[in-house]
Amino acid sequence: MNRTSRAVAIPALLCCALSACSGGGSGGSGGAAPPVHTPTPTPAPAPTPGPAGRITHVVLVIQENRSFDNLFQGYPGADTVSRGLNSKGQTITLQPVGLEALYDPYHSFYEAVGDINGGKMNSFDLESCTGVCPPNMAYGYVPQSETQTYFDMAAQYALADRFFQSDEDGSFVSHQYLISGNAQKSYAFPSLNPWGCDGGGTVELLNSGTTPGTPTQETTPACFSSYTTLASEIDQKPGLTWRSYSAPVADLGYLWQAFDAVSDVRYGPEWESNVVLSPGQFLTDVAAGKLANVTWLTPTLATSDHPNADASAGPAWVASVVNAVGQSPFWQSTAIFVLWDDWGGWYDHVAPPVLDYDGLGLRVPLIVISPYTPAGRVAHTQYEFGSILGFVEDTFGLPHISASDRRANPLAGGDVFDFTRPARAFSPFSAARRAPQARRLKGQSTAQM
């Protein structure tokens, strides 16, 4: 896995699609090296009485490409650092890099394995990026002036600072893990766009007998058949419903519509009844009294927090989603999970535990919002994507799908939920959009997305 060549071989999401670069990311060396954090898996707190009967709706709001250190730098009580090591043993000070920054670090399987570097977390400087990479481009954090809405949500509800990707990879694989707890041993990105059945491409496979996994030189169509997902489990439970909202085909955010890679959905009636190619329709549906038991909601490119996308509207968009539920009759029965699908190539100092050939991956933020969530809680329990699937399965009496949701610590424990207390009233968040400081350059190519 040569770190010099792999960035060319396996580009990150939107590589070359978003080709401009500006701002942020200079650093220096010297000073005492920050400690490398290797978390010891700990059991979740003793569960409080469970969500069954209280939670009848779960909403997953899935944003893009941010590590915990990158997005929640300095959050009170959370484990963040302001400096990180590079491959030369130098200490690099993390620099402010806005959401609207016009470059995108590569972030696929090889980058994840290299960044983690056996738990040393010291090779982020070996990455490349889309466009012109500034010095130490991965060693950056988003200024709190841009993330204040997320800070406010965390302060009013709960923030998990030991939440990891279940996979060591980028967006295609991560979104599959968020609907199924696995990705059929695939890694990196499909060979053609759009990802999934629409594109007609293939995806490469990993050897599950090595840790981390190694390429098998085999491929499979990026349109999975005979594929159990949380949605297919819901279909088997009378009375339960699901829905997936995403960007339309004309928006690059359509790439994150995970069910496009599930052939039974893409070529079945549920593509029309359960898949909605408009994130804004979610707001309309909730206002009209329509909310499925389980909802996946992915953004348009402009509201995604994705680097190199002029995506500074993400916090305002998430606030509008949370407000829509919080100000509706659904509030007292809903748990909202706001998370980021992968680390995006950004520095993070916490080494993920090694649990299998594909994970755990890097640390990403998780905000838990519900009327039964203690205010201002910072949860240090080790969670992963599978914890969310497990929460849905346990709440609705569904079987566990895969290794990730079977092994994951349950979110119904006492640090992000307390079902012994009465429901809390909802207070809305500001959904005002901050004016972007930069604009995405024109003339992008989609050849290597």
Coordinates of C-alpha atoms in Angstrom, one line a residue:
M1 CA 0.0 0.0 0.0
N2 CA 2.3 2.7 -1.2
R3 CA 1.1 6.0 0.2
T4 CA 2.7 7.9 -2.7
S5 CA 0.9 6.1 -5.5
R6 CA -2.4 5.2 -3.9
A7 CA -3.8 8.7 -4.0
V8 CA -3.7 8.5 -7.7
A9 CA -5.1 5.0 -7.9
I10 CA -8.0 5.5 -5.6
P11 CA -9.3 9.1 -5.6
A12 CA -11.6 10.5 -2.9
L13 CA -15.2 11.3 -3.3
L14 CA -15.6 14.2 -5.8
C15 CA -11.9 14.0 -6.7
C16 CA -11.6 16.2 -9.8
A17 CA -15.3 16.9 -9.7
L18 CA -14.5 19.7 -7.3
S19 CA -11.2 20.9 -8.5
A20 CA -10.6 24.4 -7.0
C21 CA -8.4 25.1 -3.9
S22 CA -8.1 27.9 -1.5
G23 CA -7.3 28.9 2.1
G24 CA -6.2 27.3 5.3
G25 CA -4.0 24.6 6.5
S26 CA -0.4 26.0 7.1
G27 CA 1.4 24.6 10.2
G28 CA 4.8 24.2 11.7
S29 CA 7.0 21.7 13.5
G30 CA 8.5 21.7 17.0
G31 CA 7.2 21.5 20.5
A32 CA 6.2 18.5 22.6
A33 CA 4.5 15.8 20.6
P34 CA 0.8 15.3 21.5
P35 CA 0.0 11.9 22.9
V36 CA -1.4 9.2 20.7
H37 CA -4.8 8.1 22.0
T38 CA -5.6 4.5 21.8
P39 CA -9.1 4.0 23.3
T40 CA -9.7 0.8 25.3
P41 CA -13.2 -0.5 24.4
T42 CA -15.4 -0.2 27.4
P43 CA -18.9 -1.5 28.0
A44 CA -21.8 0.9 27.6
P45 CA -23.5 2.2 30.7
A46 CA -26.2 0.0 32.2
P47 CA -29.2 0.5 30.1
T48 CA -32.1 2.6 31.4
P49 CA -35.6 1.4 30.5
G50 CA -35.6 1.2 26.7
P51 CA -37.0 3.2 23.9
A52 CA -39.8 0.7 23.0
G53 CA -43.1 2.5 23.3
R54 CA -41.5 5.9 23.6
I55 CA -39.4 6.1 20.4
T56 CA -41.5 5.2 17.3
H57 CA -39.5 7.3 14.8
V58 CA -35.8 7.4 14.0
V59 CA -34.2 10.0 11.7
L60 CA -30.6 9.6 10.4
V61 CA -29.3 12.9 9.1
I62 CA -26.0 12.0 7.3
Q63 CA -23.6 14.8 6.5
E64 CA -20.3 14.5 4.7
N65 CA -16.6 14.2 5.4
R66 CA -15.6 15.6 8.8
S67 CA -13.5 14.1 11.5
F68 CA -14.2 14.9 15.2
D69 CA -11.1 17.0 15.7
N70 CA -12.0 18.9 12.5
L71 CA -15.6 19.8 13.3
F72 CA -15.7 20.0 17.1
Q73 CA -12.3 21.4 17.9
G74 CA -12.3 22.7 21.5
Y75 CA -15.8 21.6 22.4
P76 CA -16.0 21.6 26.3
G77 CA -15.6 18.2 27.8
A78 CA -14.8 16.4 24.5
D79 CA -11.5 14.8 23.6
T80 CA -9.9 17.1 21.0
V81 CA -6.4 18.4 20.3
S82 CA -5.0 21.5 18.6
R83 CA -1.9 19.8 17.3
G84 CA -1.0 16.5 15.6
L85 CA 2.0 14.5 14.5
N86 CA 3.1 14.0 11.0
S87 CA 5.1 11.2 9.4
K88 CA 8.4 13.0 10.2
G89 CA 7.7 13.1 13.9
Q90 CA 7.0 16.8 13.7
T91 CA 4.1 18.5 15.6
I92 CA 1.7 20.4 13.3
T93 CA -0.6 23.0 14.7
L94 CA -4.1 22.6 13.4
Q95 CA -5.1 25.7 11.4
P96 CA -8.7 27.1 10.8
V97 CA -10.1 26.0 7.5
G98 CA -13.7 27.0 6.7
L99 CA -16.4 24.8 5.5
E100 CA -16.2 26.6 2.2
A101 CA -12.5 25.8 1.7
L102 CA -12.0 24.9 -2.0
Y103 CA -9.9 21.7 -1.6
D104 CA -10.7 18.2 -0.7
P105 CA -8.3 15.7 0.9
Y106 CA -8.4 12.2 -0.5
H107 CA -10.2 9.7 1.7
S108 CA -10.7 6.2 0.7
F109 CA -9.7 2.8 2.1
Y110 CA -5.9 3.2 1.5
E111 CA -6.0 6.7 2.9
A112 CA -7.8 5.4 6.1
V113 CA -5.3 2.6 6.6
G114 CA -2.4 5.0 6.0
D115 CA -3.7 7.8 8.2
I116 CA -4.3 5.3 11.1
N117 CA -0.8 3.8 10.5
G118 CA -1.2 1.0 13.0
G119 CA -2.6 3.4 15.6
K120 CA 0.1 6.0 15.4
M121 CA -2.2 8.6 13.7
N122 CA 0.8 10.3 12.1
S123 CA 0.6 10.1 8.4
F124 CA -2.0 12.6 7.4
D125 CA 0.7 14.7 5.7
L126 CA 1.2 12.0 3.1
E127 CA -2.2 12.5 1.6
S128 CA -3.0 14.4 -1.6
C129 CA -6.1 16.3 -2.4
T130 CA -8.3 17.6 -5.1
G131 CA -6.9 20.8 -6.6
V132 CA -3.8 22.5 -5.2
C133 CA -3.0 21.1 -1.8
P134 CA -1.9 23.8 0.7
P135 CA 0.8 22.8 3.2
N136 CA -0.4 20.4 5.9
M137 CA -3.8 20.5 4.3
A138 CA -5.3 17.7 6.4
Y139 CA -4.3 19.4 9.7
G140 CA -7.3 21.8 9.9
Y141 CA -10.4 22.5 11.9
V142 CA -13.6 24.4 11.1
P143 CA -13.8 27.7 13.1
Q144 CA -16.5 27.7 15.7
S145 CA -18.0 30.7 14.1
E146 CA -19.1 28.3 11.3
T147 CA -20.1 25.4 13.5
Q148 CA -21.9 27.2 16.2
T149 CA -25.2 25.6 15.3
Y150 CA -23.7 22.2 15.8
F151 CA -22.1 23.3 19.1
D152 CA -25.6 24.5 20.2
M153 CA -27.2 21.2 19.3
A154 CA -24.6 19.3 21.2
A155 CA -25.0 21.6 24.2
Q156 CA -28.7 21.1 24.3
Y157 CA -28.5 17.4 23.7
A158 CA -25.6 14.9 23.5
L159 CA -22.3 14.6 21.6
A160 CA -20.5 11.3 21.3
D161 CA -16.7 11.7 21.1
R162 CA -15.9 8.0 20.7
F163 CA -18.1 7.4 17.7
F164 CA -16.3 5.6 14.8
Q165 CA -17.0 4.6 11.3
S166 CA -17.7 0.9 11.2
D167 CA -15.6 0.9 8.0
E168 CA -12.2 2.2 6.9
D169 CA -13.3 3.9 3.8
G170 CA -15.1 6.8 2.0
S171 CA -18.7 7.6 1.2
F172 CA -19.8 4.7 -1.0
V173 CA -18.9 2.1 1.6
S174 CA -19.9 4.2 4.6
H175 CA -23.4 4.8 3.3
Q176 CA -23.8 1.1 2.7
Y177 CA -22.8 0.4 6.3
L178 CA -25.5 2.9 7.4
I179 CA -28.2 1.0 5.7
S180 CA -26.9 -2.6 6.1
G181 CA -24.0 -2.8 8.6
N182 CA -21.7 -4.0 5.8
A183 CA -20.8 -3.2 2.1
Q184 CA -20.5 -6.7 0.7
K185 CA -16.8 -6.6 1.2
S186 CA -16.4 -3.7 -1.3
Y187 CA -14.0 -0.9 -0.9
A188 CA -13.3 2.5 -2.5
F189 CA -15.7 3.8 -5.1
P190 CA -17.6 2.3 -8.1
S191 CA -15.9 2.5 -11.4
L192 CA -18.7 4.5 -13.0
N193 CA -21.0 7.3 -12.0
P194 CA -23.6 7.5 -10.6
W195 CA -22.6 5.0 -7.9
G196 CA -24.8 1.9 -7.8
C197 CA -27.2 0.4 -10.2
D198 CA -27.8 3.6 -12.2
G199 CA -24.1 3.9 -13.1
G200 CA -23.6 0.3 -14.1
G201 CA -20.1 0.2 -12.7
T202 CA -18.2 -2.3 -10.6
V203 CA -16.5 -2.1 -7.3
E204 CA -13.4 -3.8 -6.0
L205 CA -13.5 -6.3 -3.1
L206 CA -11.4 -6.8 0.0
N207 CA -10.0 -10.0 1.5
S208 CA -11.8 -10.4 4.8
G209 CA -9.1 -12.8 6.1
T210 CA -6.5 -10.1 6.7
T211 CA -6.4 -7.1 9.0
P212 CA -6.6 -4.6 7.6
G213 CA -8.2 -6.1 4.5
T214 CA -6.2 -6.5 1.3
P215 CA -7.5 -6.2 -2.3
T216 CA -8.5 -9.5 -3.9
Q217 CA -8.2 -8.2 -7.5
E218 CA -11.9 -9.2 -7.8
T219 CA -14.8 -6.9 -8.6
T220 CA -18.5 -7.1 -8.4
P221 CA -21.3 -5.0 -9.9
A222 CA -22.0 -2.0 -7.7
C223 CA -25.6 -3.1 -7.7
F224 CA -26.0 -5.6 -4.9
S225 CA -28.6 -8.3 -5.1
S226 CA -29.8 -10.7 -2.4
Y227 CA -28.7 -8.0 0.0
T228 CA -30.2 -7.6 3.5
T229 CA -30.6 -4.1 4.6
L230 CA -32.4 -2.4 7.5
A231 CA -35.1 -1.4 5.1
S232 CA -35.7 -5.0 4.0
E233 CA -36.0 -6.0 7.6
I234 CA -38.5 -3.2 8.2
D235 CA -40.5 -4.5 5.2
Q236 CA -40.9 -7.8 7.0
K237 CA -42.4 -6.2 10.1
P238 CA -46.1 -5.4 9.6
G239 CA -46.9 -1.8 10.3
L240 CA -43.3 -0.4 10.1
T241 CA -42.3 2.0 7.4
W242 CA -39.1 3.5 6.0
R243 CA -38.1 6.3 3.6
S244 CA -34.9 7.6 2.1
Y245 CA -34.6 11.2 1.1
S246 CA -31.7 12.4 -1.1
A247 CA -30.6 14.9 -3.7
P248 CA -32.0 14.4 -7.2
V249 CA -29.9 12.9 -10.0
A250 CA -28.8 16.3 -11.4
D251 CA -27.1 17.1 -8.0
L252 CA -23.8 15.5 -7.1
G253 CA -25.4 14.7 -3.7
Y254 CA -27.3 11.9 -5.5
L255 CA -24.1 9.8 -5.1
W256 CA -25.1 9.4 -1.4
Q257 CA -28.4 7.7 -2.2
A258 CA -27.3 4.3 -0.8
F259 CA -30.4 2.5 -2.0
D260 CA -29.3 3.1 -5.6
A261 CA -26.8 0.2 -5.0
V262 CA -29.6 -2.2 -3.8
S263 CA -31.1 -3.8 -6.8
D264 CA -34.3 -5.0 -5.1
V265 CA -35.1 -1.3 -4.3
R266 CA -33.7 0.4 -7.4
Y267 CA -35.7 -1.9 -9.7
G268 CA -38.7 -2.5 -7.5
P269 CA -41.8 -0.5 -6.5
E270 CA -40.1 1.0 -3.4
W271 CA -37.9 3.2 -5.6
E272 CA -41.1 5.2 -6.3
S273 CA -42.8 4.8 -2.9
N274 CA -40.0 4.9 -0.4
V275 CA -37.1 6.8 -2.1
V276 CA -37.6 10.5 -2.4
L277 CA -35.1 12.5 -4.6
S278 CA -35.6 15.8 -2.8
P279 CA -34.2 16.5 0.7
G280 CA -36.6 19.4 0.9
Q281 CA -39.6 17.1 0.6
F282 CA -38.8 15.9 4.1
L283 CA -39.7 19.3 5.6
T284 CA -42.9 19.3 3.6
D285 CA -43.8 15.8 4.6
V286 CA -43.2 16.4 8.3
A287 CA -45.3 19.6 8.2
A288 CA -48.1 17.5 6.6
G289 CA -48.0 14.9 9.3
K290 CA -46.0 12.3 7.4
L291 CA -42.9 10.7 9.0
A292 CA -41.8 7.1 8.5
N293 CA -40.7 5.0 11.4
V294 CA -37.1 5.0 10.0
T295 CA -35.8 7.8 7.8
W296 CA -32.4 8.3 6.1
L297 CA -31.8 11.8 5.0
T298 CA -28.8 12.9 2.9
P299 CA -28.2 16.4 1.7
T300 CA -27.7 18.2 -1.6
L301 CA -24.0 19.0 -2.3
A302 CA -24.4 22.6 -1.2
T303 CA -25.8 21.6 2.2
S304 CA -23.5 18.7 2.9
D305 CA -20.4 20.1 4.7
H306 CA -18.4 18.5 2.0
P307 CA -15.0 20.1 1.3
N308 CA -14.5 21.8 -2.0
A309 CA -18.2 22.2 -2.5
D310 CA -19.0 25.7 -1.2
A311 CA -21.0 23.8 1.3
S312 CA -21.2 26.3 4.1
A313 CA -25.0 26.0 4.3
G314 CA -24.8 22.6 6.0
P315 CA -25.4 23.7 9.7
A316 CA -28.4 25.8 8.7
W317 CA -29.9 22.8 6.7
V318 CA -29.4 20.4 9.6
A319 CA -31.1 23.0 11.9
S320 CA -34.1 23.2 9.5
V321 CA -34.5 19.4 9.7
V322 CA -34.2 19.2 13.4
N323 CA -36.6 22.1 13.8
A324 CA -39.1 20.5 11.5
V325 CA -39.3 17.4 13.7
G326 CA -38.9 19.3 17.0
Q327 CA -41.8 21.6 16.2
S328 CA -44.1 18.8 15.0
P329 CA -46.3 16.4 16.9
F330 CA -43.6 13.8 16.2
W331 CA -41.1 15.3 18.6
Q332 CA -42.0 13.2 21.7
S333 CA -41.6 10.0 19.8
T334 CA -38.5 10.7 17.7
A335 CA -34.7 10.1 18.0
I336 CA -32.6 12.1 15.6
F337 CA -29.0 11.1 14.9
V338 CA -26.8 13.7 13.2
L339 CA -23.6 12.2 11.9
W340 CA -20.9 12.5 9.3
D341 CA -20.3 9.6 6.9
D342 CA -16.5 9.6 7.0
W343 CA -13.5 11.5 8.2
G344 CA -12.9 13.2 4.8
G345 CA -9.1 12.9 5.1
W346 CA -9.0 15.4 8.0
Y347 CA -6.7 14.9 11.0
D348 CA -8.0 13.1 14.0
H349 CA -5.8 12.0 17.0
V350 CA -7.9 9.1 18.4
A351 CA -6.7 5.7 17.1
P352 CA -9.7 3.5 16.3
P353 CA -9.8 0.0 17.8
V354 CA -9.1 -2.9 15.3
L355 CA -12.2 -5.1 15.2
D356 CA -12.1 -6.7 11.8
Y357 CA -10.7 -6.4 8.3
D358 CA -12.6 -3.2 7.5
G359 CA -12.8 -1.4 10.8
L360 CA -13.1 0.3 12.9
G361 CA -12.6 3.4 10.8
L362 CA -11.8 6.9 11.9
R363 CA -13.6 9.0 14.5
V364 CA -16.5 11.1 13.3
P365 CA -19.0 13.3 15.2
L366 CA -22.4 12.1 16.4
I367 CA -25.1 14.4 17.9
V368 CA -28.0 12.6 19.5
I369 CA -31.2 14.6 19.7
S370 CA -34.4 13.5 21.4
P371 CA -36.8 14.5 24.2
Y372 CA -35.1 11.8 26.3
T373 CA -31.5 13.0 25.8
P374 CA -29.8 14.6 28.8
A375 CA -28.7 18.2 28.0
G376 CA -25.0 18.9 27.5
R377 CA -23.9 15.3 27.7
V378 CA -20.6 14.3 26.2
A379 CA -20.6 10.6 25.7
H380 CA -17.3 8.8 25.9
T381 CA -18.6 5.3 25.3
Q382 CA -17.3 3.6 22.2
Y383 CA -19.9 3.6 19.5
E384 CA -19.9 3.0 15.8
F385 CA -22.3 3.1 12.8
G386 CA -23.5 -0.3 13.9
S387 CA -24.7 1.2 17.2
I388 CA -27.3 3.2 15.3
L389 CA -28.5 0.2 13.3
G390 CA -28.7 -1.8 16.6
F391 CA -30.7 1.0 18.1
V392 CA -33.3 0.8 15.3
E393 CA -33.3 -3.0 15.5
D394 CA -33.7 -3.1 19.2
T395 CA -36.4 -0.4 19.2
F396 CA -38.6 -2.1 16.6
G397 CA -37.8 -5.7 17.5
L398 CA -35.8 -6.5 14.3
P399 CA -33.0 -9.0 14.0
H400 CA -29.4 -7.8 13.8
I401 CA -28.0 -7.9 10.3
S402 CA -24.2 -8.2 10.5
A403 CA -21.1 -8.1 12.6
S404 CA -21.1 -4.4 13.1
D405 CA -24.5 -4.1 14.7
R406 CA -24.1 -7.3 16.7
R407 CA -20.8 -6.1 18.3
A408 CA -21.6 -2.4 18.8
N409 CA -22.3 -0.9 22.2
P410 CA -26.0 -0.1 22.4
L411 CA -27.0 3.6 22.2
A412 CA -30.0 3.0 24.5
G413 CA -27.5 3.1 27.5
G414 CA -27.5 5.9 30.0
D415 CA -25.1 8.4 28.4
V416 CA -27.2 9.6 25.4
F417 CA -30.7 8.6 26.5
D418 CA -32.6 8.4 29.7
F419 CA -36.0 7.0 29.3
T420 CA -36.8 7.2 33.0
R421 CA -37.4 10.9 32.6
P422 CA -40.3 12.7 31.1
A423 CA -39.9 14.1 27.6
R424 CA -38.2 17.4 27.3
A425 CA -39.7 20.3 25.5
F426 CA -38.0 21.4 22.2
S427 CA -36.4 24.7 21.6
P428 CA -35.6 25.6 18.0
F429 CA -32.2 26.3 16.6
S430 CA -31.2 29.1 14.3
A431 CA -31.5 28.1 10.7
A432 CA -30.0 31.3 9.3
R433 CA -27.5 30.6 6.6
R434 CA -24.1 32.1 7.0
A435 CA -22.9 33.9 3.9
P436 CA -20.1 31.8 2.2
Q437 CA -16.6 33.4 2.1
A438 CA -15.6 31.8 -1.1
R439 CA -17.2 30.4 -4.3
R440 CA -16.6 27.0 -6.0
L441 CA -14.6 27.5 -9.2
K442 CA -16.2 26.5 -12.5
G443 CA -15.2 23.9 -14.9
Q444 CA -15.1 20.8 -12.7
S445 CA -14.7 17.4 -14.3
T446 CA -16.5 14.3 -13.0
A447 CA -14.1 11.9 -14.7
Q448 CA -12.5 10.6 -11.5
M449 CA -15.2 11.1 -8.8

